[in-house]
Short mmCIF file of C-alpha atoms (C1' of nucleotides) in Angstrom, two decimals:
data_model
loop_
_atom_site.label_atom_id
_atom_site.label_comp_id
_atom_site.label_asym_id
_atom_site.label_seq_id
_atom_site.Cartn_x
_atom_site.Cartn_y
_atom_site.Cartn_z
CA MET A 75 173.59 112.29 -58.48
CA THR A 76 172.58 110.34 -61.75
CA LYS A 77 175.38 108.40 -63.29
CA LEU A 78 176.48 109.34 -66.62
CA PRO A 79 176.49 106.31 -69.13
CA THR A 80 179.75 104.96 -70.10
CA GLN A 81 178.43 103.63 -73.34
CA PRO A 82 179.14 105.30 -76.69
CA TYR A 83 176.52 106.89 -78.76
CA LYS A 84 174.10 104.33 -80.20
CA GLY A 85 175.41 102.65 -83.33
CA ALA A 86 178.83 104.35 -82.86
CA ARG A 87 182.12 102.68 -81.58
CA ASP A 88 184.76 103.54 -79.10
CA PHE A 89 188.19 102.75 -80.10
CA TYR A 90 190.10 101.66 -77.05
CA PRO A 91 193.69 101.23 -77.70
CA GLU A 92 193.51 97.63 -78.80
CA ASP A 93 190.54 98.60 -81.18
CA LYS A 94 192.55 101.61 -82.54
CA GLN A 95 195.71 99.42 -83.03
CA LEU A 96 193.46 96.87 -85.14
CA GLN A 97 192.17 99.89 -87.26
CA ASN A 98 195.52 101.16 -87.77
CA TYR A 99 196.58 97.79 -89.11
CA LEU A 100 193.61 97.72 -91.38
CA PHE A 101 194.02 101.12 -92.68
CA GLY A 102 197.80 100.78 -92.85
CA VAL A 103 197.17 97.99 -95.46
CA MET A 104 194.76 100.10 -97.39
CA HIS A 105 197.31 103.08 -97.55
CA SER A 106 200.18 100.83 -98.62
CA VAL A 107 198.23 99.03 -101.34
CA CYS A 108 196.80 102.42 -102.66
CA SER A 109 199.96 103.96 -102.72
CA ARG A 110 201.58 101.10 -104.56
CA TYR A 111 198.96 101.71 -107.34
CA GLY A 112 199.80 105.42 -107.48
CA TYR A 113 196.51 106.66 -105.69
CA GLU A 114 196.85 109.80 -103.73
CA GLU A 115 194.84 110.34 -100.44
CA TYR A 116 192.27 113.12 -100.00
CA ASP A 117 189.86 114.03 -97.33
CA ALA A 118 187.05 116.42 -96.79
CA PRO A 119 184.53 117.82 -94.05
CA ILE A 120 182.39 115.23 -92.43
CA LEU A 121 179.41 117.75 -92.96
CA GLU A 122 178.03 118.58 -96.38
CA PRO A 123 175.15 120.88 -97.48
CA THR A 124 171.92 118.55 -97.40
CA ASP A 125 171.52 119.66 -101.04
CA LEU A 126 174.51 117.46 -102.13
CA TYR A 127 172.44 114.39 -101.34
CA LEU A 128 169.05 115.51 -102.80
CA GLN A 129 170.21 115.21 -106.33
CA LYS A 130 168.63 111.88 -107.44
CA GLY A 131 165.30 111.79 -105.87
CA ASN A 132 166.94 110.49 -102.72
CA GLU A 133 164.69 112.38 -100.35
CA GLU A 134 163.01 109.40 -98.67
CA ILE A 135 166.62 108.13 -97.75
CA ILE A 136 167.80 111.58 -96.73
CA LYS A 137 164.89 112.21 -94.39
CA GLU A 138 164.94 108.79 -92.81
CA GLN A 139 168.72 107.56 -92.97
CA THR A 140 170.90 110.47 -92.39
CA TYR A 141 171.95 112.90 -89.65
CA THR A 142 170.54 115.99 -90.87
CA PHE A 143 170.08 119.21 -89.06
CA GLU A 144 170.14 123.01 -89.29
CA ASP A 145 173.44 124.95 -88.31
CA ARG A 146 173.37 128.13 -86.31
CA GLY A 147 172.82 130.01 -89.68
CA GLY A 148 169.71 128.13 -90.66
CA ARG A 149 171.55 126.13 -93.29
CA SER A 150 170.59 122.48 -93.56
CA VAL A 151 173.63 120.09 -93.14
CA THR A 152 174.06 116.31 -93.49
CA MET A 153 176.76 114.29 -92.06
CA ARG A 154 178.31 112.37 -95.03
CA THR A 155 176.80 108.99 -95.63
CA GLU A 156 179.28 108.09 -98.47
CA MET A 157 182.21 109.80 -99.99
CA THR A 158 181.20 109.76 -103.58
CA PRO A 159 179.05 112.89 -103.83
CA THR A 160 181.97 114.65 -101.89
CA VAL A 161 184.58 113.53 -104.05
CA SER A 162 182.58 114.40 -107.25
CA ARG A 163 182.04 117.78 -105.79
CA MET A 164 185.88 118.09 -105.18
CA VAL A 165 186.71 117.01 -108.73
CA ALA A 166 184.20 119.17 -110.22
CA GLY A 167 185.48 122.21 -108.29
CA LYS A 168 189.01 121.82 -109.71
CA ARG A 169 188.25 119.87 -112.87
CA GLN A 170 190.48 122.12 -115.19
CA GLU A 171 193.67 121.99 -112.99
CA LEU A 172 193.77 118.36 -112.18
CA GLY A 173 195.87 115.99 -114.24
CA TYR A 174 193.87 113.04 -115.64
CA PRO A 175 193.51 110.13 -115.17
CA LEU A 176 193.05 111.08 -111.27
CA ARG A 177 193.72 108.28 -108.86
CA TRP A 178 192.33 109.30 -105.54
CA TYR A 179 191.48 107.43 -102.20
CA SER A 180 190.15 108.18 -98.89
CA ILE A 181 189.14 106.44 -95.78
CA PRO A 182 186.43 108.74 -94.35
CA GLN A 183 184.12 108.12 -91.41
CA CYS A 184 180.69 108.08 -92.47
CA TRP A 185 177.18 108.33 -90.62
CA ARG A 186 173.86 106.68 -91.45
CA TYR A 187 170.78 106.84 -89.29
CA GLU A 188 170.22 103.21 -89.59
CA ARG A 189 168.55 100.53 -87.42
CA MET A 190 171.11 98.40 -85.84
CA GLN A 191 172.17 94.75 -86.69
CA ARG A 192 174.93 92.58 -87.11
CA GLY A 193 177.76 94.18 -89.07
CA ARG A 194 176.17 97.38 -89.48
CA GLY A 195 176.30 100.35 -87.15
CA ARG A 196 175.44 104.02 -87.65
CA GLU A 197 179.11 104.87 -87.98
CA PHE A 198 181.61 103.36 -90.22
CA TYR A 199 184.82 103.79 -92.20
CA GLN A 200 184.76 103.18 -95.72
CA LEU A 201 187.75 103.04 -98.11
CA ASN A 202 186.89 104.82 -101.20
CA VAL A 203 189.01 104.25 -104.30
CA ASP A 204 188.12 106.15 -107.56
CA ILE A 205 189.74 106.59 -110.97
CA PHE A 206 188.69 109.79 -112.76
CA GLY A 207 188.92 110.50 -116.62
CA GLU A 208 189.52 107.01 -117.87
CA LEU A 209 187.00 105.56 -120.40
CA PHE A 210 188.65 102.35 -121.08
CA VAL A 211 188.00 99.13 -119.09
CA SER A 212 191.56 99.25 -117.91
CA ALA A 213 190.08 101.52 -115.18
CA GLU A 214 187.66 98.66 -113.92
CA HIS A 215 190.65 96.16 -114.50
CA GLU A 216 192.85 98.23 -112.17
CA LEU A 217 190.51 98.44 -109.38
CA ILE A 218 189.82 94.77 -109.54
CA MET A 219 193.60 94.27 -109.47
CA LEU A 220 193.79 96.60 -106.48
CA ILE A 221 191.00 94.77 -104.68
CA SER A 222 192.71 91.47 -105.28
CA ASP A 223 196.10 92.81 -103.75
CA LEU A 224 194.32 94.52 -100.91
CA LEU A 225 192.62 91.28 -99.72
CA LYS A 226 195.81 89.28 -100.53
CA SER A 227 197.71 91.72 -98.28
CA TYR A 228 195.14 90.90 -95.58
CA GLY A 229 196.20 87.28 -96.03
CA ALA A 230 193.14 86.22 -98.10
CA ASP A 231 193.40 83.97 -101.03
CA GLU A 232 191.04 83.63 -104.04
CA SER A 233 188.99 80.84 -102.64
CA MET A 234 187.78 83.19 -99.88
CA TYR A 235 185.96 85.73 -102.07
CA GLU A 236 184.40 86.21 -105.59
CA ILE A 237 183.99 89.29 -107.67
CA HIS A 238 180.90 89.38 -109.60
CA ILE A 239 180.32 91.74 -112.26
CA ASN A 240 177.51 92.88 -114.25
CA SER A 241 176.78 95.81 -116.86
CA ARG A 242 174.21 98.28 -116.26
CA SER A 243 174.10 99.21 -119.90
CA PHE A 244 173.77 95.72 -120.79
CA MET A 245 170.80 95.27 -118.52
CA LYS A 246 169.25 98.24 -119.94
CA GLU A 247 169.65 96.91 -123.52
CA VAL A 248 167.99 93.79 -122.33
CA PHE A 249 165.09 95.59 -120.50
CA PHE A 250 164.12 98.06 -123.06
CA ASN A 251 165.46 96.89 -126.45
CA ARG A 252 164.94 93.04 -125.80
CA LEU A 253 161.98 93.12 -123.50
CA ALA A 254 160.52 96.43 -124.53
CA LEU A 255 159.58 97.08 -120.77
CA SER A 256 157.56 100.16 -120.14
CA GLU A 257 159.17 103.35 -118.86
CA GLY A 258 159.93 103.25 -115.17
CA LYS A 259 159.72 99.50 -114.89
CA ASP A 260 163.44 99.16 -114.83
CA ALA A 261 163.97 100.64 -111.35
CA ASP A 262 161.31 98.29 -109.83
CA LEU A 263 162.93 95.37 -111.71
CA ASN A 264 166.36 96.30 -110.52
CA ARG A 265 165.17 96.54 -107.00
CA LEU A 266 163.62 93.16 -107.24
CA ILE A 267 166.71 91.56 -108.84
CA ASP A 268 168.69 93.12 -106.17
CA LYS A 269 166.68 91.10 -103.53
CA LYS A 270 166.92 87.83 -105.37
CA ALA A 271 169.70 86.41 -103.30
CA LYS A 272 167.77 86.84 -100.13
CA MET A 273 164.41 85.38 -100.96
CA PRO A 274 163.35 81.76 -101.86
CA GLU A 275 163.41 81.12 -105.57
CA GLU A 276 159.73 80.55 -106.09
CA LYS A 277 158.77 83.61 -104.32
CA PHE A 278 161.19 85.69 -106.45
CA TYR A 279 159.70 84.23 -109.67
CA ALA A 280 156.36 84.68 -108.44
CA GLU A 281 157.02 88.47 -107.80
CA LEU A 282 158.68 88.72 -111.22
CA GLU A 283 155.74 87.39 -112.84
CA GLU A 284 153.53 89.77 -110.98
CA LEU A 285 155.68 92.84 -111.87
CA LEU A 286 155.82 92.02 -115.41
CA SER A 287 152.18 90.71 -115.76
CA ASP A 288 151.05 93.98 -117.57
CA GLU A 289 153.85 93.74 -119.97
CA ASP A 290 152.97 93.06 -123.78
CA ASN A 291 155.55 90.20 -123.90
CA SER A 292 155.32 89.19 -120.20
CA HIS A 293 155.82 85.57 -120.80
CA GLU A 294 158.92 85.94 -122.97
CA ALA A 295 160.19 88.47 -120.63
CA VAL A 296 160.00 86.30 -117.69
CA LEU A 297 161.56 83.41 -119.64
CA LEU A 298 164.62 85.52 -120.73
CA LEU A 299 165.24 86.81 -117.22
CA LYS A 300 165.07 83.48 -115.82
CA SER A 301 167.77 82.28 -118.13
CA LEU A 302 169.85 85.47 -117.51
CA LEU A 303 169.66 85.18 -113.73
CA SER A 304 170.46 81.45 -113.63
CA ASN A 305 173.63 82.12 -115.55
CA ARG A 306 176.14 79.55 -114.64
CA LYS A 307 179.20 80.94 -113.02
CA THR A 308 182.39 80.50 -114.89
CA PRO A 309 185.57 82.33 -114.04
CA ASN A 310 186.53 85.26 -116.24
CA SER A 311 183.78 84.39 -118.84
CA LEU A 312 180.22 85.51 -119.62
CA GLY A 313 178.94 81.90 -118.42
CA ASP A 314 176.07 80.40 -120.53
CA LEU A 315 174.24 83.50 -121.45
CA PRO A 316 171.44 82.95 -123.85
CA ASN A 317 172.53 83.29 -127.53
CA GLU A 318 170.14 85.97 -128.18
CA VAL A 319 171.75 88.40 -125.86
CA LEU A 320 175.33 87.07 -126.08
CA GLU A 321 176.47 89.10 -129.06
CA HIS A 322 175.09 92.26 -127.64
CA GLU A 323 177.52 95.26 -128.14
CA SER A 324 177.39 96.39 -124.44
CA LEU A 325 179.00 93.09 -123.57
CA GLY A 326 182.22 93.91 -125.43
CA ASP A 327 183.68 95.95 -122.50
CA VAL A 328 182.92 92.99 -120.32
CA LYS A 329 184.61 90.68 -122.32
CA GLN A 330 187.67 92.76 -122.64
CA LEU A 331 187.61 93.12 -118.83
CA PHE A 332 187.68 89.33 -118.56
CA ASP A 333 190.42 89.06 -120.68
CA LEU A 334 192.49 91.63 -118.96
CA CYS A 335 191.72 89.90 -115.64
CA LYS A 336 192.67 86.54 -116.87
CA ALA A 337 195.90 87.93 -118.47
CA SER A 338 196.82 89.35 -114.96
CA GLY A 339 196.20 85.87 -113.17
CA ILE A 340 193.07 86.86 -111.38
CA ASN A 341 190.81 83.97 -111.42
CA ASN A 342 187.63 84.66 -109.37
CA VAL A 343 185.84 87.07 -111.46
CA PHE A 344 182.43 85.95 -112.53
CA PHE A 345 179.62 87.44 -114.68
CA ASN A 346 176.51 87.67 -112.65
CA PRO A 347 173.39 89.46 -114.05
CA ALA A 348 171.74 89.65 -110.82
CA ILE A 349 174.18 92.26 -109.50
CA THR A 350 172.55 95.63 -109.69
CA ARG A 351 174.05 97.89 -107.01
CA GLY A 352 171.48 100.07 -105.14
CA PHE A 353 172.89 103.56 -106.55
CA ASP A 354 171.11 105.25 -109.31
CA TYR A 355 174.40 106.83 -110.46
CA TYR A 356 176.16 103.65 -112.02
CA THR A 357 175.94 103.86 -115.63
CA ASP A 358 177.93 100.81 -116.97
CA ILE A 359 179.79 98.00 -115.55
CA VAL A 360 179.16 97.21 -111.76
CA PHE A 361 180.81 94.75 -109.44
CA GLU A 362 180.44 93.26 -106.03
CA VAL A 363 182.77 91.33 -103.95
CA PHE A 364 181.33 88.35 -102.20
CA ASP A 365 182.54 86.40 -99.00
CA THR A 366 182.52 82.65 -100.01
CA HIS A 367 182.52 81.55 -96.35
CA PRO A 368 179.26 79.46 -95.95
CA ASP A 369 178.47 81.54 -92.67
CA ASN A 370 178.82 84.95 -94.38
CA ASN A 371 177.99 84.45 -98.14
CA ARG A 372 176.98 87.75 -99.10
CA SER A 373 178.08 90.78 -100.72
CA MET A 374 180.91 92.60 -98.83
CA PHE A 375 181.45 95.61 -100.97
CA GLY A 376 181.29 96.76 -104.45
CA GLY A 377 181.47 99.70 -106.93
CA GLY A 378 181.19 100.55 -110.61
CA ARG A 379 181.35 103.09 -113.24
CA TYR A 380 179.58 106.31 -112.97
CA ASP A 381 180.15 108.43 -115.99
CA SER A 382 177.84 111.25 -115.40
CA LEU A 383 177.78 112.08 -111.73
CA ILE A 384 180.29 114.99 -112.03
CA ALA A 385 178.20 116.41 -114.71
CA ASP A 386 175.50 117.26 -112.15
CA PHE A 387 177.85 120.06 -110.91
CA GLY A 388 177.28 121.76 -114.16
CA VAL A 389 180.50 121.01 -115.65
CA GLU A 390 181.63 118.64 -118.50
CA SER A 391 181.27 114.91 -117.54
CA VAL A 392 184.30 112.96 -116.20
CA PRO A 393 184.15 109.19 -116.36
CA THR A 394 184.77 107.70 -113.23
CA VAL A 395 185.12 104.12 -111.72
CA GLY A 396 185.20 103.56 -107.99
CA PHE A 397 184.39 101.29 -104.99
CA GLY A 398 183.78 101.69 -101.32
CA MET A 399 184.67 99.09 -98.77
CA GLY A 400 183.16 99.27 -95.31
CA ASP A 401 185.31 98.61 -92.27
CA HIS A 402 182.69 96.50 -90.53
CA THR A 403 182.27 94.08 -93.31
CA LEU A 404 185.95 93.88 -93.97
CA GLN A 405 186.49 92.98 -90.22
CA ASN A 406 183.86 90.29 -90.42
CA PHE A 407 185.52 88.78 -93.39
CA LEU A 408 188.87 88.78 -91.75
CA GLU A 409 187.52 87.34 -88.49
CA LEU A 410 185.51 84.67 -90.15
CA HIS A 411 188.50 83.54 -92.19
CA ASN A 412 190.95 83.72 -89.36
CA LEU A 413 192.93 86.44 -90.90
CA LEU A 414 193.28 88.87 -88.01
CA PRO A 415 196.79 89.21 -86.98
CA GLU A 416 197.88 89.25 -83.42
CA LEU A 417 198.71 92.80 -82.56
CA THR A 418 201.53 93.81 -80.37
CA THR A 419 202.12 97.11 -78.46
CA GLN A 420 204.38 99.85 -79.82
CA THR A 421 205.91 100.38 -76.57
CA ASP A 422 209.38 98.53 -76.40
CA VAL A 423 210.27 98.94 -72.76
CA TYR A 424 208.33 99.13 -69.44
CA ALA A 425 210.87 101.10 -67.30
CA VAL A 426 210.36 100.64 -63.61
CA CYS A 427 211.74 103.30 -61.08
CA VAL A 428 212.80 101.27 -58.01
CA GLY A 429 213.06 103.07 -54.81
CA ASP A 430 214.02 106.96 -54.61
CA THR A 431 215.70 107.11 -57.95
CA TYR A 432 213.24 109.24 -60.01
CA GLN A 433 215.67 111.58 -61.59
CA ALA A 434 218.39 109.16 -62.26
CA ALA A 435 215.92 106.90 -63.76
CA LEU A 436 214.30 109.45 -65.92
CA ASP A 437 217.64 110.35 -67.32
CA ILE A 438 218.09 106.70 -68.36
CA VAL A 439 214.56 106.67 -69.76
CA THR A 440 215.44 110.01 -71.75
CA THR A 441 218.54 108.46 -73.30
CA LEU A 442 216.41 105.41 -74.46
CA ARG A 443 213.83 107.72 -75.97
CA GLU A 444 216.52 109.59 -77.85
CA GLN A 445 217.35 106.27 -79.48
CA ASN A 446 213.69 106.05 -80.68
CA ILE A 447 213.09 103.49 -78.30
CA ASN A 448 209.32 103.65 -76.95
CA VAL A 449 209.50 103.63 -73.20
CA ALA A 450 206.74 103.74 -70.61
CA PHE A 451 208.02 104.94 -67.31
CA ASP A 452 206.60 103.40 -64.05
CA VAL A 453 207.22 105.62 -61.00
CA SER A 454 204.55 103.96 -59.01
CA ASN A 455 206.95 102.40 -56.58
CA ARG A 456 204.59 99.39 -56.28
CA LYS A 457 205.79 95.89 -55.59
CA ILE A 458 208.16 94.79 -58.36
CA GLU A 459 205.82 91.89 -59.13
CA LYS A 460 202.88 94.31 -59.80
CA THR A 461 204.87 96.47 -62.07
CA ILE A 462 205.84 93.19 -64.08
CA LYS A 463 202.22 92.24 -64.10
CA THR A 464 201.15 95.66 -65.64
CA ALA A 465 203.96 95.29 -68.27
CA GLU A 466 202.72 91.78 -69.23
CA LYS A 467 199.23 93.02 -69.37
CA LYS A 468 200.10 95.57 -71.69
CA GLY A 469 202.07 93.00 -73.96
CA ILE A 470 205.32 94.88 -73.45
CA THR A 471 208.43 92.44 -74.02
CA TYR A 472 210.78 94.14 -71.92
CA VAL A 473 211.06 95.46 -68.42
CA LEU A 474 213.85 97.49 -67.13
CA PHE A 475 214.51 97.89 -63.55
CA VAL A 476 216.38 101.13 -62.28
CA GLY A 477 217.17 101.16 -58.67
CA GLN A 478 220.00 102.44 -56.44
CA ALA A 479 222.12 99.09 -57.16
CA GLU A 480 222.01 99.48 -60.93
CA LEU A 481 222.90 103.18 -60.66
CA ASP A 482 225.86 102.38 -58.35
CA SER A 483 227.19 99.47 -60.51
CA GLY A 484 226.25 101.07 -63.85
CA GLN A 485 224.87 97.64 -64.88
CA LEU A 486 221.10 97.85 -65.68
CA SER A 487 218.81 94.97 -65.32
CA LEU A 488 216.59 94.29 -68.43
CA ARG A 489 214.25 91.51 -68.23
CA ASN A 490 212.31 89.95 -71.30
CA ILE A 491 209.11 88.75 -69.73
CA LYS A 492 208.09 86.61 -72.43
CA THR A 493 211.30 84.35 -72.37
CA GLY A 494 212.25 85.16 -68.77
CA GLU A 495 215.78 86.09 -69.91
CA GLU A 496 217.37 88.56 -67.86
CA THR A 497 220.36 90.74 -69.06
CA GLU A 498 222.58 92.78 -66.85
CA ALA A 499 224.62 95.32 -68.87
CA GLY A 500 225.56 99.00 -69.44
CA ILE A 501 223.27 101.45 -71.01
CA ASP A 502 224.88 101.21 -74.39
CA GLU A 503 224.52 97.35 -74.56
CA ILE A 504 220.97 97.74 -73.32
CA ILE A 505 220.26 100.05 -76.30
CA GLN A 506 221.94 97.73 -78.65
CA LYS A 507 219.76 94.93 -77.49
CA LEU A 508 216.61 96.82 -77.59
CA LEU A 509 217.17 98.16 -81.15
CA SER A 510 218.07 94.76 -82.54
"C1'" G B 254 159.30 101.02 -88.14
"C1'" U B 255 157.57 95.29 -86.87
"C1'" G B 256 158.46 90.85 -83.79
"C1'" G B 257 161.38 88.00 -80.34
"C1'" A B 258 165.06 87.45 -76.39
"C1'" U B 259 167.79 89.67 -72.57
"C1'" G B 260 168.86 93.62 -68.69
"C1'" U B 261 171.67 91.50 -61.09
"C1'" A B 262 179.12 93.63 -58.96
"C1'" G B 263 184.24 96.24 -63.47
"C1'" U B 264 183.00 91.58 -66.22
"C1'" U B 265 180.62 86.64 -67.01
"C1'" C B 266 176.59 84.94 -65.08
"C1'" A B 267 173.46 82.27 -60.86
"C1'" G B 268 169.36 83.32 -57.91
"C1'" U B 269 161.30 82.20 -60.00
"C1'" G B 270 157.68 85.88 -53.76
"C1'" G B 271 160.79 85.80 -47.77
"C1'" U B 272 168.66 88.38 -45.34
"C1'" A B 273 171.97 90.02 -52.53
"C1'" G B 274 175.40 85.50 -54.56
"C1'" A B 275 179.64 82.70 -57.34
"C1'" G B 276 183.85 82.50 -60.78
"C1'" C B 277 187.03 85.82 -63.22
"C1'" A B 278 189.11 90.78 -62.78
"C1'" C B 279 190.79 94.60 -59.34
"C1'" C B 280 193.26 96.04 -54.57
"C1'" A B 281 196.23 94.22 -50.26
"C1'" G B 282 199.04 90.59 -47.53
"C1'" A B 283 201.96 85.84 -47.11
"C1'" U B 284 207.21 87.36 -50.11
"C1'" U B 285 211.06 95.20 -47.57
"C1'" G B 286 214.47 94.18 -55.41
"C1'" U B 287 211.93 90.28 -59.93
"C1'" G B 288 205.33 88.10 -62.94
"C1'" G B 289 202.39 83.82 -64.60
"C1'" U B 290 201.17 78.59 -59.51
"C1'" U B 291 199.10 78.69 -54.74
"C1'" C B 292 196.91 80.46 -50.03
"C1'" U B 293 194.39 84.42 -47.22
"C1'" G B 294 191.78 88.91 -46.58
"C1'" G B 295 189.43 93.08 -49.00
"C1'" C B 296 186.45 96.39 -52.64
"C1'" U B 297 182.59 96.86 -55.75
"C1'" G B 298 175.21 96.73 -56.27
"C1'" U B 299 169.16 102.36 -56.42
"C1'" C B 300 168.94 93.83 -59.12
"C1'" G B 301 168.35 99.18 -66.18
"C1'" C B 302 164.42 103.15 -64.76
"C1'" G B 303 159.15 104.40 -63.29
"C1'" G B 304 154.80 102.68 -61.75
"C1'" G B 305 151.32 98.83 -59.84
"C1'" U B 306 149.92 93.87 -57.17
"C1'" U B 307 151.45 91.96 -52.11
"C1'" C B 308 152.47 91.76 -45.18
"C1'" A B 309 156.80 91.20 -48.26
"C1'" A B 310 159.15 92.01 -55.29
"C1'" A B 311 165.63 90.94 -58.37
"C1'" U B 312 161.53 87.33 -58.80
"C1'" C B 313 154.58 88.67 -60.73
"C1'" C B 314 151.86 92.65 -63.82
"C1'" C B 315 152.07 97.41 -66.78
"C1'" G B 316 155.09 101.09 -69.05
"C1'" U B 317 159.60 102.88 -70.39
"C1'" C B 318 164.75 102.91 -71.96
"C1'" A B 319 168.87 100.17 -73.51
"C1'" U B 320 171.38 95.76 -75.68
"C1'" C B 321 171.35 91.55 -78.95
"C1'" C B 322 168.73 88.63 -82.98
"C1'" A B 323 165.19 88.52 -87.11
"C1'" C B 324 162.41 91.47 -90.60
"C1'" C B 325 161.78 96.24 -93.30
"C1'" C B 326 165.51 99.31 -95.39
"C1'" C B 327 170.26 99.73 -97.10
"C1'" A B 328 173.00 105.50 -101.36
#
RNA sequence: GUGGAUGUAGUUCAGUGGUAGAGCACCAGAUUGUGGUUCUGGCUGUCGCGGGUUCAAAUCCCGUCAUCCACCCCA
């Protein structure tokens, strides 16, 4: 007989109880912070019609990096790779009856058919937070505050991460009005800029010159981009952008956003023209959150404004700002900064049936459970020390022994295995002790 | 998709051509109702899988699969 493998499917994770416990903690913080900002949770099927993802010329990506297959009815379905198309679909479907601005969040599991590497599997959870129907930069500001509170709630402080923002509409103005790039050049340029952080400086500028070599004002363009991309980082300000672009109208929102951040005491937001975000659907302000830890100095997650995605469903557009944060990267961040909490079991008591007392012991266990005390009941009748070892292994603080002697005297024996302290008392007193 | 490393007990790993090993973990006993130390005993293997070379392969060769790392990609 061939052995069945015990490993989970490639790129996907098993959540053993301790893993699930950690996940519950991570998600619990998300739920509580999102709720605190008035965001409501939603969910949707993990399968979507493939067409939903085919909108923006993403065919290459769909073919190679998704789980796409035919259902029994011959329909092409795709496991969701992100939540934004789904939530846009949902909002578009009920746009008339929803009260705007709409604040929604979700923690969907998503699947991408990727090649494996550190911090990236094929299955992940992603917190998605979106605000629909708000044109003013208060929406961006609110999400930045929410992100700050979220990371703060995990124990992080502002020195551990930076929020970098840029404006798509600003870059577009620079590309087309300032540099007069030819049509279609912006996508290539964006892609190159997106990779800037990952390549040596000389190589980047060599490729930049190569890319722009056939432009009319190639030299001037390279110079301007150089000065843009080497923008000095200054908190809550545009930095030292060249004067020729500084007064540009598209930067108005950005300045306003910085003012709002400053006023709310957030001091790690920077202007960074190298932030582009891969998505085509972003239209205006985009942002990314960077880990400042030297071993993980990279973008963790990000988001931005997409004002026209919902219009793809053939309805009037709804301005939207949102971000998505993956659980792998969050966990990496927390691990690296030593912010993962020590998790403790939910089980309060390990009750051990000693000898032939099953029914009477069960009655006591039931009484405890009726008081909302979490009790695991051990009826193995193994040696006492073994049961204590088991309880210890599970991280349970209390062990309660129920044997004939206790039943006769009515005095139960409760041991705290972390301190060694042992209490002999009646059931009521035991309950009081456990509830305190 | 490309390149590299690794694959031996539940786990971490040693073993470089000649009988398959150790620590930890697990089970049991020393101790018939009270843990963490100690001592004793025990269990666990198609040496990833398939083929080849050889008198003989965990070991050398080829293939394959899996894992990890880097690249490519990353909505």
